Structure formats: C-alpha cells, structure tokens
Amino acid sequence: MSKRYQNFIGGHWVDAKSGQTFENRNPANWSELIGTFPKSGKEDVEVAVRAARVAFEKWRLVPAPRRGDIMRKVGDLMVSRKEELSRLMTREMGKVLAETRGDVQEGIDTAYYAATEGRRLFGHTVPSELENKFAMAIRIPIGVAGIVTPWNFPMAIPTWKIFPALLSGNTVVFKPASDTPATATALVEILTDAGVPEGVVNLVHGGGGDVGMSIVSHPDVDLISFTGSTGVGKRISEVASATLKRVSLELGGKNAQLVMDDAALDLALDGVLWGAFGTTGQRCTATSRLLLHEKIHDHFVEMLVNRVSLLRLGDGLKEGVEIGPCVNEGQRQTVMNVKPDHRIAKEEIFGPVLSVIKVKSLDEGIRILNDTVYGLSSSIYTSNINNAFRAIRDIHAGITYVNAPTIGAEAHLPFGGVKQTGNGHREGGWTVYDFFTEWKTVYIDYSGGLQRAQIDNYPIDNKS
Ligand code: NAP
Ligand code: MG
C-alpha cells in the first residue's frame, strides 16, 4: 500500500510549496511503491528554519531532565513499534530484517542514553584565582541544528544526531536521504507522539542539492551534523564556512581487517564475513580490505571462498536470506586478489566487495592498513598480546577492534574517524554532547568590591 507523505513544519504536516513529489520504491521489488514524498526546496527550508528558531526560545528553557523524560518516552514508543519500523525499513532500502531490527535497536539505545544524559550534562567547577569569587563552566544549547543523513542506517544515524541535539536544548531541521524518507517520517511521528513541542523538530523531504544545501547555507542555522559521502561532506564544509557554522562530518571509510598468523582462523573468518557482507557491505564501517599474513593466506582464502559461496542473497523480508539487494552492481564479485596500490584497495566502494591483500609482517600489515585517506574502523585478529597493543597504538583510525570485526559500534561509546573520514568530532556516548552544546564560562564575585584578575594584579617583582 503506497501512501502520500508530507513534510512536518512548525507542528503541521504540509506539502512542498511547489506541490511537486518524488517516489520511494522497494529495491527488492521495484514495482512496489512505498509512497510519494514532497519534493521540497529553499522556500520550504525557509519556513522550517523560522519555525525552529521560534521554538528554540521556549525549548532551551525546558529543564534538561524534562527533555530527558521525553527521550525516554521516545525510546518506549520505538520499542512498541520496533517490528513495524523494521519491516518498513527493509521494504524501503533492502537490508535484511535482522539488520533493520538492529538499526531500530540502536535508536532505542540512543534514546535511553539521551534520557539519562538529561540528568548529567556535566559542566566544571574550578577554583578562582581570587578570594570570594566562584568560577564554573556550564553547557548551553546552541540554536537551530541542521541534520542531513544517508540511507544506509535510516533510523540509527538520525537518532544519533537528533536525540542529543534535542536533549541539549537545540531545535532541529531534518533532511533525510531521498532513499529512506519513510523511516525518517516514522521517527518524527514518534518524537511528536512522545511530546516534543511544535517547531522543535521539523522534517523537510527532498534532494540533497536543494533541501540539504539550503539548510547548510542558511544564515539562521547554527550547526550542521552530516553523515554521508566524502565529496558532499567537503562541499558542506566549504558552504557552511561562509556563516562560520559548527559542522560535524562523518564520511567514508576504507576499513581493513588484519589477520595475523597466530590468529584463531575460524573466528577471523566469521568476523570478515559479518564485517564485509553484513548490510550488503553498505556500512561505513564495513570491511573492504582483508589483510592476510602470508603464512595463512592461501588457507584462509580457501576457507573464505567456501563460506562466501554459501551466503544466501535475496529479499530481506524472506526468512533465511542473509544478504539483501544493494544499490551496487558487484554483488557476486566477492573475493578479488588486488595489489595495495590499486584504486580498489584505497577508495570506498560501499558494496559487498572485499579486496584480499597478502602481508609479510605486522608492520607491513599496519602500513598497508593505514595507506588510505580514510580512518574510520579497523580490526586485528591475533592471539599475541604484543601484536594487539602495537596495533592499537599504530593504526590510524577512530575505532580499532581486537578479535572482532570492523562493525559493531555500541551506542554509548565515541564513534567517528580520523583523516578524511571526518573533521574531528565524535558521535555517540558522551562525546556527541560536546558537539551539540556550547561552553559558557561564569564568574561570580561575592566580595562586594572590584577585584581584578591575577593578570591585572600580579606583584611587580613576581614574588607574592
Ligand atoms: P551522500 O550522497 O553524501 O548523501 C548523504 C545525504 O546528503 C543525503 O541526505 C543526501 O541527500 C544529502 N546530500 C547530497 N548532496 C548534497 C549536497 N550537495 N548538499 C547537502 N546535502 C546533500 O551519501 P550516501 O550515498 O547517502 O551515503 C553513503 C555514504 O555515507 C558513504 O560514503 C558512507 O561511508 C557514508 N557513511 C558514513 C558514516 C560515518 O559515520 N562515517 C555512516 C554511514 C554512511 P539525497 O539522498 O537527497 O541525495
Ligand atoms: Mg527506496
């Protein structure tokens, strides 16, 4: 059954001003129309930003623990709708049901984490240089947050951004990927049902170049949180710099799993199958390079080819299917022998394609692992603790797993990458609250007189 979806602006469900729409179809069954969505533009963004700006003046005054209570209700509603949301997501973008359930669960975990953060949002108190003076730094909300997200985690990634943004007291203008607007709409319904006041969350559907860019360039949007491709991320960074916005970018990856000759090979095999082919390889943390120590190379490749040929591809809603359809052509091109300097060994493919590279030693493995412009996730399989710690120290990546695959981030830990994977911010856990809050430093002088700070008052001979 197809449905006519709308934008959500200032607490109302509305069409695009242009009246235009776009379609969203099921990639496993192209004849199935999920729904039609408003093809919005600059003028719709304008109204949404205005609504968010007005709502900010009230929302920022709601005590954070009360905002947290709303987040708890959001989590409860997601739990009660989990199966329905998962099925919708599989129909809309193809991942198998087990994985769309995981995607929703990540959102639930993120909601409950946000609920508890409402009772923390810790600042600092520090001693003042002066008598009868109190000093502290507190977190304050920033304003209107523009949220632009990709299609591969249609629920989890928006929740990683929107929940901490709201908990911190910001208001939101949200543009989801054009491939996954239905899941995004369900998320906004849940936020509204949980009691998020009107104007605090605004949803504008439409193309990246139109709606996305209009949000990024809008002078009244204070910060941008973006996950997506490196090319678009760079463009966003340029445009947002014109109004000096705070920008968080989570971009591409070219993640590797290194298997040493002392590794438990069955474990490493399970790891690479899940890391490379889970979500049809369309995770930003997916394993796209497998680095094998030369002593186990041939044997491991044989084990891998045997297992890969047994993977069941198909419609993600069907029982027993392990890999859903992808937006990419190279599905069965699973194992390829490539040289480290081939483009395929360095650039992101975002599909179930795994490059296998032979290495002679730990040092060479780490060197090749690091030889990419990206630095998101990484993995080493070894039973030697010295190898493990050297890898933790020397791998250039935001995430390193030991004896586990490159995928499997937990909601309460920092998530993000180094080099061209991002621009230094982290999502997840406590770290994302650094992005969505501003520090205010507060001095309270209770001496009753003018006290000058130490720099204006230091004894001339530098002796006290
Ligand atoms: P994408 O093409 O960059 O799109 C991401 C979002 O940006 C979509 O909402 C898109 O809208 C929008 N957009 C496109 N062009 C834009 C522009 N000029 N200005 C503003 N917004 C624009 O990426 P994707 O293909 O959807 O997602 C795959 C990429 O995301 C991969 O590179 C993957 O590694 C990365 N990713 C990274 C992480 C991470 O945390 N590091 C996580 C997941 C995915 P439309 O959908 O309307 O085009
Ligand atoms: Mg679709």
Tab-separated table of N, CA and C in Angstrom, residues 132-254:
chain	number	residue	atom	x	y	z
A	132	ASN	N	36.676	35.023	47.518
A	132	ASN	CA	35.272	35.423	47.385
A	132	ASN	C	34.821	35.513	45.929
A	133	LYS	N	35.269	34.575	45.169
A	133	LYS	CA	34.873	34.516	43.763
A	133	LYS	C	34.696	33.056	43.377
A	134	PHE	N	33.650	32.802	42.598
A	134	PHE	CA	33.282	31.436	42.218
A	134	PHE	C	33.388	31.314	40.706
A	135	ALA	N	33.914	30.195	40.206
A	135	ALA	CA	34.093	30.043	38.759
A	135	ALA	C	33.570	28.695	38.295
A	136	MET	N	32.883	28.719	37.157
A	136	MET	CA	32.389	27.449	36.600
A	136	MET	C	32.205	27.585	35.089
A	137	ALA	N	32.111	26.443	34.431
A	137	ALA	CA	31.785	26.419	33.006
A	137	ALA	C	30.581	25.495	32.835
A	138	ILE	N	29.555	26.006	32.167
A	138	ILE	CA	28.322	25.223	32.007
A	138	ILE	C	28.035	25.026	30.518
A	139	ARG	N	27.242	24.001	30.225
A	139	ARG	CA	26.858	23.727	28.833
A	139	ARG	C	25.565	24.462	28.512
A	140	ILE	N	25.532	25.106	27.366
A	140	ILE	CA	24.289	25.750	26.950
A	140	ILE	C	23.936	25.284	25.533
A	141	PRO	N	22.628	25.304	25.215
A	141	PRO	CA	22.232	24.928	23.852
A	141	PRO	C	22.737	25.951	22.844
A	142	ILE	N	22.813	25.548	21.590
A	142	ILE	CA	23.403	26.424	20.575
A	142	ILE	C	22.342	27.129	19.740
A	143	GLY	N	21.317	26.407	19.316
A	143	GLY	CA	20.286	27.037	18.490
A	143	GLY	C	19.635	26.042	17.553
A	144	VAL	N	19.627	26.372	16.257
A	144	VAL	CA	18.976	25.511	15.264
A	144	VAL	C	20.021	24.578	14.650
A	145	ALA	N	19.734	23.271	14.742
A	145	ALA	CA	20.665	22.271	14.194
A	145	ALA	C	20.109	21.725	12.877
A	146	GLY	N	20.909	21.787	11.827
A	146	GLY	CA	20.553	21.174	10.554
A	146	GLY	C	21.112	19.760	10.517
A	147	ILE	N	20.254	18.783	10.240
A	147	ILE	CA	20.642	17.367	10.295
A	147	ILE	C	20.447	16.756	8.905
A	148	VAL	N	21.524	16.260	8.298
A	148	VAL	CA	21.449	15.671	6.949
A	148	VAL	C	22.041	14.261	7.023
A	149	THR	N	21.257	13.256	6.621
A	149	THR	CA	21.645	11.859	6.877
A	149	THR	C	21.581	10.978	5.631
A	150	PRO	N	22.325	9.859	5.633
A	150	PRO	CA	22.337	8.942	4.480
A	150	PRO	C	21.276	7.842	4.619
A	151	TRP	N	21.235	6.951	3.638
A	151	TRP	CA	20.180	5.924	3.587
A	151	TRP	C	20.592	4.613	4.247
A	152	ASN	N	21.863	4.419	4.569
A	152	ASN	CA	22.278	3.056	4.969
A	152	ASN	C	21.871	2.685	6.390
A	153	PHE	N	21.782	3.686	7.281
A	153	PHE	CA	21.205	3.477	8.618
A	153	PHE	C	20.101	4.507	8.811
A	154	PRO	N	18.947	4.247	8.226
A	154	PRO	CA	17.915	5.285	8.134
A	154	PRO	C	17.328	5.683	9.477
A	155	MET	N	17.433	4.818	10.485
A	155	MET	CA	16.930	5.168	11.810
A	155	MET	C	18.089	5.531	12.736
A	156	ALA	N	19.098	4.665	12.813
A	156	ALA	CA	20.159	4.858	13.802
A	156	ALA	C	20.865	6.212	13.624
A	157	ILE	N	21.262	6.529	12.394
A	157	ILE	CA	22.056	7.752	12.212
A	157	ILE	C	21.243	9.012	12.539
A	158	PRO	N	19.998	9.135	12.069
A	158	PRO	CA	19.222	10.306	12.510
A	158	PRO	C	19.080	10.385	14.033
A	159	THR	N	18.907	9.235	14.706
A	159	THR	CA	18.755	9.301	16.167
A	159	THR	C	20.064	9.715	16.842
A	160	TRP	N	21.193	9.292	16.291
A	160	TRP	CA	22.496	9.693	16.856
A	160	TRP	C	22.647	11.208	16.890
A	161	LYS	N	22.004	11.860	15.952
A	161	LYS	CA	22.146	13.315	15.842
A	161	LYS	C	20.987	14.041	16.519
A	162	ILE	N	19.760	13.605	16.199
A	162	ILE	CA	18.581	14.362	16.647
A	162	ILE	C	18.393	14.249	18.155
A	163	PHE	N	18.589	13.060	18.732
A	163	PHE	CA	18.325	12.919	20.171
A	163	PHE	C	19.279	13.784	21.016
A	164	PRO	N	20.596	13.706	20.783
A	164	PRO	CA	21.452	14.602	21.572
A	164	PRO	C	21.226	16.080	21.267
A	165	ALA	N	20.876	16.394	20.019
A	165	ALA	CA	20.589	17.801	19.686
A	165	ALA	C	19.432	18.302	20.543
A	166	LEU	N	18.359	17.522	20.608
A	166	LEU	CA	17.168	17.932	21.357
A	166	LEU	C	17.424	17.923	22.855
A	167	LEU	N	18.071	16.876	23.337
A	167	LEU	CA	18.330	16.771	24.771
A	167	LEU	C	19.139	17.982	25.251
A	168	SER	N	20.030	18.455	24.379
A	168	SER	CA	20.870	19.600	24.743
A	168	SER	C	20.118	20.922	24.660
A	169	GLY	N	18.901	20.902	24.128
A	169	GLY	CA	18.094	22.128	24.084
A	169	GLY	C	18.077	22.838	22.742
A	170	ASN	N	18.600	22.188	21.710
A	170	ASN	CA	18.558	22.768	20.366
A	170	ASN	C	17.264	22.359	19.668
A	171	THR	N	16.914	23.084	18.618
A	171	THR	CA	15.813	22.649	17.765
A	171	THR	C	16.396	22.171	16.436
A	172	VAL	N	15.586	21.453	15.660
A	172	VAL	CA	16.122	20.673	14.543
A	172	VAL	C	15.376	20.921	13.238
A	173	VAL	N	16.152	21.022	12.154
A	173	VAL	CA	15.597	20.908	10.796
A	173	VAL	C	16.287	19.693	10.173
A	174	PHE	N	15.492	18.692	9.821
A	174	PHE	CA	15.997	17.362	9.454
A	174	PHE	C	15.692	17.073	7.990
A	175	LYS	N	16.769	16.803	7.218
A	175	LYS	CA	16.597	16.340	5.838
A	175	LYS	C	17.152	14.922	5.705
A	176	PRO	N	16.288	13.928	5.625
A	176	PRO	CA	16.771	12.551	5.473
A	176	PRO	C	17.156	12.261	4.029
A	177	ALA	N	17.827	11.128	3.803
A	177	ALA	CA	18.178	10.708	2.449
A	177	ALA	C	16.908	10.482	1.630
A	178	SER	N	16.987	10.776	0.341
A	178	SER	CA	15.821	10.601	-0.534
A	178	SER	C	15.428	9.130	-0.683
A	179	ASP	N	16.363	8.211	-0.386
A	179	ASP	CA	16.047	6.780	-0.484
A	179	ASP	C	15.328	6.246	0.752
A	180	THR	N	15.344	6.990	1.859
A	180	THR	CA	14.741	6.469	3.099
A	180	THR	C	13.876	7.504	3.829
A	181	PRO	N	12.977	8.140	3.107
A	181	PRO	CA	12.171	9.180	3.762
A	181	PRO	C	11.056	8.620	4.643
A	182	ALA	N	10.648	7.371	4.424
A	182	ALA	CA	9.522	6.833	5.203
A	182	ALA	C	9.953	6.529	6.636
A	183	THR	N	11.127	5.927	6.790
A	183	THR	CA	11.643	5.656	8.136
A	183	THR	C	11.819	6.974	8.898
A	184	ALA	N	12.322	7.979	8.195
A	184	ALA	CA	12.525	9.290	8.827
A	184	ALA	C	11.196	9.880	9.291
A	185	THR	N	10.170	9.688	8.486
A	185	THR	CA	8.854	10.209	8.848
A	185	THR	C	8.335	9.514	10.111
A	186	ALA	N	8.542	8.191	10.185
A	186	ALA	CA	8.100	7.449	11.375
A	186	ALA	C	8.825	7.959	12.619
A	187	LEU	N	10.103	8.277	12.477
A	187	LEU	CA	10.862	8.804	13.619
A	187	LEU	C	10.270	10.141	14.090
A	188	VAL	N	9.936	10.995	13.149
A	188	VAL	CA	9.374	12.298	13.525
A	188	VAL	C	7.993	12.129	14.163
A	189	GLU	N	7.197	11.188	13.670
A	189	GLU	CA	5.899	10.880	14.311
A	189	GLU	C	6.109	10.485	15.771
A	190	ILE	N	7.111	9.633	15.994
A	190	ILE	CA	7.384	9.150	17.352
A	190	ILE	C	7.796	10.310	18.265
A	191	LEU	N	8.646	11.184	17.759
A	191	LEU	CA	9.078	12.341	18.561
A	191	LEU	C	7.875	13.193	18.946
A	192	THR	N	6.994	13.393	17.984
A	192	THR	CA	5.803	14.205	18.245
A	192	THR	C	4.898	13.509	19.254
A	193	ASP	N	4.677	12.204	19.048
A	193	ASP	CA	3.811	11.451	19.970
A	193	ASP	C	4.383	11.447	21.389
A	194	ALA	N	5.703	11.509	21.501
A	194	ALA	CA	6.336	11.482	22.828
A	194	ALA	C	6.253	12.837	23.522
A	195	GLY	N	5.835	13.873	22.798
A	195	GLY	CA	5.641	15.158	23.450
A	195	GLY	C	6.632	16.244	23.065
A	196	VAL	N	7.425	16.035	22.024
A	196	VAL	CA	8.306	17.109	21.554
A	196	VAL	C	7.411	18.237	21.016
A	197	PRO	N	7.535	19.452	21.550
A	197	PRO	CA	6.608	20.528	21.179
A	197	PRO	C	6.738	20.959	19.712
A	198	GLU	N	5.718	21.650	19.233
A	198	GLU	CA	5.711	22.029	17.818
A	198	GLU	C	6.859	22.983	17.488
A	199	GLY	N	7.424	22.783	16.315
A	199	GLY	CA	8.533	23.616	15.862
A	199	GLY	C	9.900	23.127	16.320
A	200	VAL	N	9.912	22.239	17.312
A	200	VAL	CA	11.203	21.783	17.851
A	200	VAL	C	11.879	20.804	16.881
A	201	VAL	N	11.076	19.969	16.221
A	201	VAL	CA	11.612	19.108	15.167
A	201	VAL	C	10.854	19.374	13.884
A	202	ASN	N	11.588	19.672	12.826
A	202	ASN	CA	10.991	19.942	11.527
A	202	ASN	C	11.619	19.023	10.504
A	203	LEU	N	10.775	18.427	9.672
A	203	LEU	CA	11.222	17.450	8.678
A	203	LEU	C	10.961	18.025	7.294
A	204	VAL	N	12.017	18.101	6.476
A	204	VAL	CA	11.851	18.599	5.109
A	204	VAL	C	12.432	17.564	4.149
A	205	HIS	N	11.558	16.946	3.359
A	205	HIS	CA	11.990	15.954	2.376
A	205	HIS	C	12.452	16.649	1.099
A	206	GLY	N	13.338	15.945	0.362
A	206	GLY	CA	13.739	16.481	-0.935
A	206	GLY	C	15.201	16.203	-1.213
A	207	GLY	N	15.684	16.696	-2.319
A	207	GLY	CA	17.029	16.377	-2.792
A	207	GLY	C	18.121	17.072	-2.001
A	208	GLY	N	19.294	16.438	-1.999
A	208	GLY	CA	20.427	16.982	-1.269
A	208	GLY	C	20.837	18.363	-1.760
A	209	GLY	N	20.934	18.497	-3.071
A	209	GLY	CA	21.371	19.773	-3.640
A	209	GLY	C	20.408	20.912	-3.338
A	210	ASP	N	19.120	20.584	-3.217
A	210	ASP	CA	18.120	21.636	-2.956
A	210	ASP	C	17.909	21.834	-1.454
A	211	VAL	N	17.295	20.839	-0.828
A	211	VAL	CA	16.950	20.989	0.589
A	211	VAL	C	18.212	20.980	1.455
A	212	GLY	N	19.103	20.014	1.197
A	212	GLY	CA	20.319	19.901	2.002
A	212	GLY	C	21.137	21.192	1.944
A	213	MET	N	21.411	21.634	0.727
A	213	MET	CA	22.236	22.846	0.566
A	213	MET	C	21.550	24.078	1.147
A	214	SER	N	20.226	24.148	1.033
A	214	SER	CA	19.517	25.315	1.586
A	214	SER	C	19.663	25.359	3.101
A	215	ILE	N	19.689	24.203	3.727
A	215	ILE	CA	19.886	24.162	5.187
A	215	ILE	C	21.319	24.575	5.525
A	216	VAL	N	22.255	23.998	4.780
A	216	VAL	CA	23.674	24.238	5.070
A	216	VAL	C	24.036	25.715	4.893
A	217	SER	N	23.431	26.365	3.901
A	217	SER	CA	23.806	27.757	3.612
A	217	SER	C	22.955	28.756	4.398
A	218	HIS	N	21.944	28.291	5.117
A	218	HIS	CA	21.028	29.229	5.776
A	218	HIS	C	21.716	29.960	6.935
A	219	PRO	N	21.665	31.296	6.933
A	219	PRO	CA	22.389	32.043	7.974
A	219	PRO	C	21.835	31.830	9.379
A	220	ASP	N	20.583	31.371	9.482
A	220	ASP	CA	19.990	31.209	10.806
A	220	ASP	C	20.079	29.769	11.322
A	221	VAL	N	20.804	28.916	10.604
A	221	VAL	CA	21.094	27.566	11.111
A	221	VAL	C	22.471	27.633	11.757
A	222	ASP	N	22.558	27.201	13.016
A	222	ASP	CA	23.794	27.420	13.769
A	222	ASP	C	24.796	26.287	13.636
A	223	LEU	N	24.293	25.070	13.444
A	223	LEU	CA	25.231	23.955	13.327
A	223	LEU	C	24.670	22.917	12.362
A	224	ILE	N	25.589	22.159	11.774
A	224	ILE	CA	25.221	21.125	10.807
A	224	ILE	C	25.851	19.818	11.268
A	225	SER	N	25.021	18.776	11.338
A	225	SER	CA	25.564	17.446	11.569
A	225	SER	C	25.236	16.602	10.347
A	226	PHE	N	26.286	16.139	9.672
A	226	PHE	CA	26.130	15.444	8.389
A	226	PHE	C	26.825	14.095	8.432
A	227	THR	N	26.162	13.072	7.924
A	227	THR	CA	26.808	11.795	7.639
A	227	THR	C	26.541	11.467	6.186
A	228	GLY	N	27.592	11.085	5.467
A	228	GLY	CA	27.413	10.758	4.056
A	228	GLY	C	28.752	10.645	3.365
A	229	SER	N	28.760	10.950	2.081
A	229	SER	CA	29.967	10.723	1.295
A	229	SER	C	30.985	11.849	1.505
A	230	THR	N	32.226	11.534	1.236
A	230	THR	CA	33.308	12.496	1.445
A	230	THR	C	33.149	13.717	0.541
A	231	GLY	N	32.745	13.487	-0.701
A	231	GLY	CA	32.600	14.603	-1.641
A	231	GLY	C	31.573	15.604	-1.154
A	232	VAL	N	30.415	15.117	-0.755
A	232	VAL	CA	29.365	16.022	-0.273
A	232	VAL	C	29.812	16.679	1.035
A	233	GLY	N	30.481	15.914	1.892
A	233	GLY	CA	30.959	16.468	3.158
A	233	GLY	C	31.904	17.648	2.953
A	234	LYS	N	32.788	17.519	1.974
A	234	LYS	CA	33.727	18.623	1.701
A	234	LYS	C	32.978	19.864	1.216
A	235	ARG	N	32.002	19.638	0.366
A	235	ARG	CA	31.209	20.752	-0.165
A	235	ARG	C	30.456	21.453	0.981
A	236	ILE	N	29.889	20.644	1.876
A	236	ILE	CA	29.146	21.201	3.016
A	236	ILE	C	30.076	22.044	3.884
A	237	SER	N	31.277	21.519	4.093
A	237	SER	CA	32.243	22.235	4.911
A	237	SER	C	32.553	23.610	4.314
A	238	GLU	N	32.725	23.652	2.993
A	238	GLU	CA	33.010	24.927	2.311
A	238	GLU	C	31.858	25.911	2.466
A	239	VAL	N	30.653	25.417	2.171
A	239	VAL	CA	29.492	26.318	2.177
A	239	VAL	C	29.200	26.807	3.589
A	240	ALA	N	29.293	25.909	4.571
A	240	ALA	CA	28.978	26.283	5.950
A	240	ALA	C	29.988	27.271	6.519
A	241	SER	N	31.185	27.290	5.940
A	241	SER	CA	32.211	28.201	6.469
A	241	SER	C	31.851	29.661	6.195
A	242	ALA	N	30.985	29.897	5.206
A	242	ALA	CA	30.605	31.281	4.898
A	242	ALA	C	29.873	31.921	6.072
A	243	THR	N	29.154	31.123	6.848
A	243	THR	CA	28.467	31.672	8.019
A	243	THR	C	29.073	31.130	9.319
A	244	LEU	N	30.276	30.589	9.221
A	244	LEU	CA	31.024	30.084	10.384
A	244	LEU	C	30.202	29.160	11.272
A	245	LYS	N	29.496	28.227	10.645
A	245	LYS	CA	28.722	27.250	11.413
A	245	LYS	C	29.650	26.206	12.018
A	246	ARG	N	29.200	25.639	13.094
A	246	ARG	CA	29.861	24.445	13.627
A	246	ARG	C	29.386	23.260	12.783
A	247	VAL	N	30.313	22.452	12.304
A	247	VAL	CA	29.962	21.364	11.379
A	247	VAL	C	30.574	20.050	11.850
A	248	SER	N	29.759	19.016	11.948
A	248	SER	CA	30.266	17.673	12.247
A	248	SER	C	30.080	16.804	11.012
A	249	LEU	N	31.176	16.212	10.537
A	249	LEU	CA	31.139	15.397	9.325
A	249	LEU	C	31.558	13.969	9.644
A	250	GLU	N	30.698	13.015	9.292
A	250	GLU	CA	31.050	11.592	9.383
A	250	GLU	C	31.009	11.057	7.962
A	251	LEU	N	32.169	10.740	7.399
A	251	LEU	CA	32.233	10.466	5.957
A	251	LEU	C	32.642	9.030	5.668
A	252	GLY	N	33.310	8.841	4.577
A	252	GLY	CA	33.579	7.485	4.085
A	252	GLY	C	34.597	6.711	4.900
A	253	GLY	N	34.702	5.440	4.582
A	253	GLY	CA	35.701	4.593	5.220
A	253	GLY	C	36.310	3.646	4.197
A	254	LYS	N	37.460	3.088	4.528
A	254	LYS	CA	38.046	2.022	3.699
A	254	LYS	C	38.674	1.084	4.709
